[in-house]
Amino acid sequence: MNKEYVDLYEYLIANHVGEDKAIHSKDLEKKFKICPRTVRTYVSNLRKSGVPVCSDETGYWIAAT
């Protein structure tokens, strides 16, 4: 897994487990200094790796169950 994906995964798992702790993509863009497309690419690759990243209009989070 790419280091950038690992950084994003580690951040999400430490701070955003469960829908009530969703983080908006704009906040991820600022935190990691990446563009919106890169956020979507990283999330897509995490999902392909089997990481349960969920999303809706409120943002991204790791599934709690």
mmCIF file of N, CA and C in Angstrom:
data_model
loop_
_atom_site.group_PDB
_atom_site.id
_atom_site.type_symbol
_atom_site.label_atom_id
_atom_site.label_comp_id
_atom_site.label_asym_id
_atom_site.label_seq_id
_atom_site.Cartn_x
_atom_site.Cartn_y
_atom_site.Cartn_z
ATOM 1 N N MET A 1 0.847 -1.189 0.000
ATOM 2 C CA MET A 1 0.000 0.000 0.000
ATOM 3 C C MET A 1 0.888 1.247 0.000
ATOM 4 N N ASN A 2 0.529 2.206 -0.801
ATOM 5 C CA ASN A 2 1.257 3.468 -0.941
ATOM 6 C C ASN A 2 1.275 4.241 0.387
ATOM 7 N N LYS A 3 2.380 4.928 0.670
ATOM 8 C CA LYS A 3 2.513 5.670 1.933
ATOM 9 C C LYS A 3 1.392 6.695 2.119
ATOM 10 N N GLU A 4 1.006 7.380 1.055
ATOM 11 C CA GLU A 4 -0.058 8.370 1.175
ATOM 12 C C GLU A 4 -1.371 7.712 1.600
ATOM 13 N N TYR A 5 -1.666 6.533 1.050
ATOM 14 C CA TYR A 5 -2.879 5.815 1.446
ATOM 15 C C TYR A 5 -2.780 5.410 2.905
ATOM 16 N N VAL A 6 -1.592 4.978 3.306
ATOM 17 C CA VAL A 6 -1.386 4.570 4.700
ATOM 18 C C VAL A 6 -1.602 5.755 5.630
ATOM 19 N N ASP A 7 -1.070 6.914 5.274
ATOM 20 C CA ASP A 7 -1.269 8.119 6.097
ATOM 21 C C ASP A 7 -2.754 8.445 6.229
ATOM 22 N N LEU A 8 -3.472 8.393 5.126
ATOM 23 C CA LEU A 8 -4.902 8.677 5.160
ATOM 24 C C LEU A 8 -5.621 7.619 5.997
ATOM 25 N N TYR A 9 -5.301 6.353 5.794
ATOM 26 C CA TYR A 9 -5.917 5.280 6.565
ATOM 27 C C TYR A 9 -5.657 5.466 8.056
ATOM 28 N N GLU A 10 -4.416 5.706 8.425
ATOM 29 C CA GLU A 10 -4.080 5.873 9.841
ATOM 30 C C GLU A 10 -4.826 7.053 10.454
ATOM 31 N N TYR A 11 -4.960 8.128 9.705
ATOM 32 C CA TYR A 11 -5.695 9.291 10.204
ATOM 33 C C TYR A 11 -7.174 8.954 10.394
ATOM 34 N N LEU A 12 -7.775 8.303 9.396
ATOM 35 C CA LEU A 12 -9.188 7.951 9.495
ATOM 36 C C LEU A 12 -9.439 6.967 10.637
ATOM 37 N N ILE A 13 -8.604 5.951 10.767
ATOM 38 C CA ILE A 13 -8.810 4.938 11.804
ATOM 39 C C ILE A 13 -8.613 5.530 13.206
ATOM 40 N N ALA A 14 -7.749 6.519 13.332
ATOM 41 C CA ALA A 14 -7.492 7.134 14.638
ATOM 42 C C ALA A 14 -8.561 8.153 15.030
ATOM 43 N N ASN A 15 -9.205 8.769 14.032
ATOM 44 C CA ASN A 15 -10.086 9.902 14.331
ATOM 45 C C ASN A 15 -11.503 9.828 13.778
ATOM 46 N N HIS A 16 -11.749 8.921 12.842
ATOM 47 C CA HIS A 16 -13.030 8.960 12.137
ATOM 48 C C HIS A 16 -13.639 7.571 11.946
ATOM 49 N N VAL A 17 -13.845 6.871 13.054
ATOM 50 C CA VAL A 17 -14.522 5.571 13.005
ATOM 51 C C VAL A 17 -15.970 5.793 13.398
ATOM 52 N N GLY A 18 -16.853 5.431 12.512
ATOM 53 C CA GLY A 18 -18.286 5.616 12.748
ATOM 54 C C GLY A 18 -18.823 6.816 11.994
ATOM 55 N N GLU A 19 -20.044 6.675 11.516
ATOM 56 C CA GLU A 19 -20.668 7.717 10.697
ATOM 57 C C GLU A 19 -20.749 9.058 11.413
ATOM 58 N N ASP A 20 -20.919 9.022 12.730
ATOM 59 C CA ASP A 20 -21.030 10.268 13.492
ATOM 60 C C ASP A 20 -19.720 11.047 13.544
ATOM 61 N N LYS A 21 -18.627 10.428 13.099
ATOM 62 C CA LYS A 21 -17.322 11.104 13.090
ATOM 63 C C LYS A 21 -16.805 11.330 11.665
ATOM 64 N N ALA A 22 -17.716 11.428 10.719
ATOM 65 C CA ALA A 22 -17.334 11.644 9.321
ATOM 66 C C ALA A 22 -16.542 12.938 9.175
ATOM 67 N N ILE A 23 -15.628 12.943 8.211
ATOM 68 C CA ILE A 23 -14.856 14.140 7.898
ATOM 69 C C ILE A 23 -15.088 14.492 6.433
ATOM 70 N N HIS A 24 -15.360 15.745 6.183
ATOM 71 C CA HIS A 24 -15.635 16.220 4.828
ATOM 72 C C HIS A 24 -14.359 16.166 3.993
ATOM 73 N N SER A 25 -14.524 15.901 2.710
ATOM 74 C CA SER A 25 -13.359 15.801 1.822
ATOM 75 C C SER A 25 -12.543 17.095 1.809
ATOM 76 N N LYS A 26 -13.196 18.242 1.941
ATOM 77 C CA LYS A 26 -12.454 19.515 1.963
ATOM 78 C C LYS A 26 -11.491 19.570 3.146
ATOM 79 N N ASP A 27 -11.894 18.988 4.262
ATOM 80 C CA ASP A 27 -11.005 18.949 5.428
ATOM 81 C C ASP A 27 -9.829 18.005 5.193
ATOM 82 N N LEU A 28 -10.080 16.896 4.495
ATOM 83 C CA LEU A 28 -8.982 15.988 4.148
ATOM 84 C C LEU A 28 -8.029 16.649 3.155
ATOM 85 N N GLU A 29 -8.577 17.404 2.207
ATOM 86 C CA GLU A 29 -7.743 18.122 1.243
ATOM 87 C C GLU A 29 -6.785 19.068 1.966
ATOM 88 N N LYS A 30 -7.319 19.816 2.915
ATOM 89 C CA LYS A 30 -6.493 20.765 3.664
ATOM 90 C C LYS A 30 -5.454 20.048 4.518
ATOM 91 N N LYS A 31 -5.889 19.012 5.229
ATOM 92 C CA LYS A 31 -5.000 18.292 6.141
ATOM 93 C C LYS A 31 -3.823 17.678 5.407
ATOM 94 N N PHE A 32 -4.091 17.036 4.256
ATOM 95 C CA PHE A 32 -3.045 16.326 3.531
ATOM 96 C C PHE A 32 -2.480 17.123 2.350
ATOM 97 N N LYS A 33 -2.999 18.348 2.158
ATOM 98 C CA LYS A 33 -2.529 19.217 1.070
ATOM 99 C C LYS A 33 -2.601 18.509 -0.283
ATOM 100 N N ILE A 34 -3.811 17.992 -0.570
ATOM 101 C CA ILE A 34 -4.055 17.290 -1.816
ATOM 102 C C ILE A 34 -5.333 17.837 -2.454
ATOM 103 N N CYS A 35 -5.521 17.553 -3.721
ATOM 104 C CA CYS A 35 -6.693 18.040 -4.447
ATOM 105 C C CYS A 35 -7.872 17.074 -4.266
ATOM 106 N N PRO A 36 -9.079 17.521 -4.605
ATOM 107 C CA PRO A 36 -10.261 16.670 -4.441
ATOM 108 C C PRO A 36 -10.154 15.333 -5.169
ATOM 109 N N ARG A 37 -9.615 15.352 -6.363
ATOM 110 C CA ARG A 37 -9.474 14.111 -7.139
ATOM 111 C C ARG A 37 -8.556 13.127 -6.419
ATOM 112 N N THR A 38 -7.500 13.636 -5.807
ATOM 113 C CA THR A 38 -6.562 12.770 -5.093
ATOM 114 C C THR A 38 -7.224 12.135 -3.880
ATOM 115 N N VAL A 39 -8.063 12.893 -3.179
ATOM 116 C CA VAL A 39 -8.812 12.322 -2.048
ATOM 117 C C VAL A 39 -9.633 11.143 -2.544
ATOM 118 N N ARG A 40 -10.367 11.344 -3.625
ATOM 119 C CA ARG A 40 -11.214 10.270 -4.162
ATOM 120 C C ARG A 40 -10.386 9.075 -4.615
ATOM 121 N N THR A 41 -9.226 9.326 -5.216
ATOM 122 C CA THR A 41 -8.352 8.239 -5.656
ATOM 123 C C THR A 41 -7.827 7.449 -4.468
ATOM 124 N N TYR A 42 -7.364 8.138 -3.443
ATOM 125 C CA TYR A 42 -6.863 7.462 -2.244
ATOM 126 C C TYR A 42 -7.953 6.618 -1.593
ATOM 127 N N VAL A 43 -9.142 7.185 -1.466
ATOM 128 C CA VAL A 43 -10.253 6.448 -0.859
ATOM 129 C C VAL A 43 -10.588 5.226 -1.714
ATOM 130 N N SER A 44 -10.632 5.401 -3.012
ATOM 131 C CA SER A 44 -10.915 4.285 -3.908
ATOM 132 C C SER A 44 -9.887 3.175 -3.745
ATOM 133 N N ASN A 45 -8.624 3.544 -3.670
ATOM 134 C CA ASN A 45 -7.576 2.539 -3.509
ATOM 135 C C ASN A 45 -7.630 1.857 -2.146
ATOM 136 N N LEU A 46 -7.980 2.607 -1.113
ATOM 137 C CA LEU A 46 -8.167 1.992 0.203
ATOM 138 C C LEU A 46 -9.291 0.969 0.150
ATOM 139 N N ARG A 47 -10.384 1.337 -0.487
ATOM 140 C CA ARG A 47 -11.518 0.415 -0.622
ATOM 141 C C ARG A 47 -11.113 -0.840 -1.389
ATOM 142 N N LYS A 48 -10.352 -0.671 -2.461
ATOM 143 C CA LYS A 48 -9.884 -1.827 -3.248
ATOM 144 C C LYS A 48 -8.973 -2.733 -2.425
ATOM 145 N N SER A 49 -8.303 -2.147 -1.434
ATOM 146 C CA SER A 49 -7.428 -2.911 -0.542
ATOM 147 C C SER A 49 -8.201 -3.586 0.589
ATOM 148 N N GLY A 50 -9.513 -3.361 0.634
ATOM 149 C CA GLY A 50 -10.344 -3.997 1.638
ATOM 150 C C GLY A 50 -10.646 -3.157 2.862
ATOM 151 N N VAL A 51 -10.223 -1.901 2.859
ATOM 152 C CA VAL A 51 -10.501 -1.018 3.994
ATOM 153 C C VAL A 51 -11.950 -0.524 3.869
ATOM 154 N N PRO A 52 -12.748 -0.673 4.937
ATOM 155 C CA PRO A 52 -14.166 -0.290 4.863
ATOM 156 C C PRO A 52 -14.382 1.219 5.018
ATOM 157 N N VAL A 53 -13.995 1.983 4.002
ATOM 158 C CA VAL A 53 -14.203 3.435 4.018
ATOM 159 C C VAL A 53 -15.607 3.712 3.489
ATOM 160 N N CYS A 54 -16.405 4.353 4.316
ATOM 161 C CA CYS A 54 -17.772 4.716 3.948
ATOM 162 C C CYS A 54 -17.818 6.197 3.618
ATOM 163 N N SER A 55 -18.885 6.591 2.926
ATOM 164 C CA SER A 55 -19.035 8.013 2.618
ATOM 165 C C SER A 55 -20.494 8.338 2.328
ATOM 166 N N ASP A 56 -20.821 9.590 2.539
ATOM 167 C CA ASP A 56 -22.085 10.171 2.121
ATOM 168 C C ASP A 56 -21.873 11.670 2.035
ATOM 169 N N GLU A 57 -22.938 12.450 2.016
ATOM 170 C CA GLU A 57 -22.787 13.892 1.863
ATOM 171 C C GLU A 57 -22.089 14.553 3.042
ATOM 172 N N THR A 58 -21.983 13.861 4.183
ATOM 173 C CA THR A 58 -21.303 14.446 5.346
ATOM 174 C C THR A 58 -19.798 14.217 5.329
ATOM 175 N N GLY A 59 -19.335 13.252 4.531
ATOM 176 C CA GLY A 59 -17.903 13.010 4.433
ATOM 177 C C GLY A 59 -17.534 11.538 4.425
ATOM 178 N N TYR A 60 -16.301 11.262 4.836
ATOM 179 C CA TYR A 60 -15.741 9.909 4.855
ATOM 180 C C TYR A 60 -15.522 9.455 6.290
ATOM 181 N N TRP A 61 -15.646 8.146 6.502
ATOM 182 C CA TRP A 61 -15.366 7.538 7.796
ATOM 183 C C TRP A 61 -15.078 6.057 7.612
ATOM 184 N N ILE A 62 -14.466 5.461 8.624
ATOM 185 C CA ILE A 62 -14.232 4.023 8.643
ATOM 186 C C ILE A 62 -15.448 3.374 9.300
ATOM 187 N N ALA A 63 -15.944 2.291 8.716
ATOM 188 C CA ALA A 63 -17.094 1.595 9.292
ATOM 189 C C ALA A 63 -16.781 1.121 10.696
ATOM 190 N N ALA A 64 -17.711 1.360 11.606
ATOM 191 C CA ALA A 64 -17.528 0.957 13.008
ATOM 192 C C ALA A 64 -17.759 -0.541 13.191
ATOM 193 N N THR A 65 -18.575 -1.150 12.346
ATOM 194 C CA THR A 65 -18.848 -2.595 12.455
ATOM 195 C C THR A 65 -18.681 -3.267 11.120
#
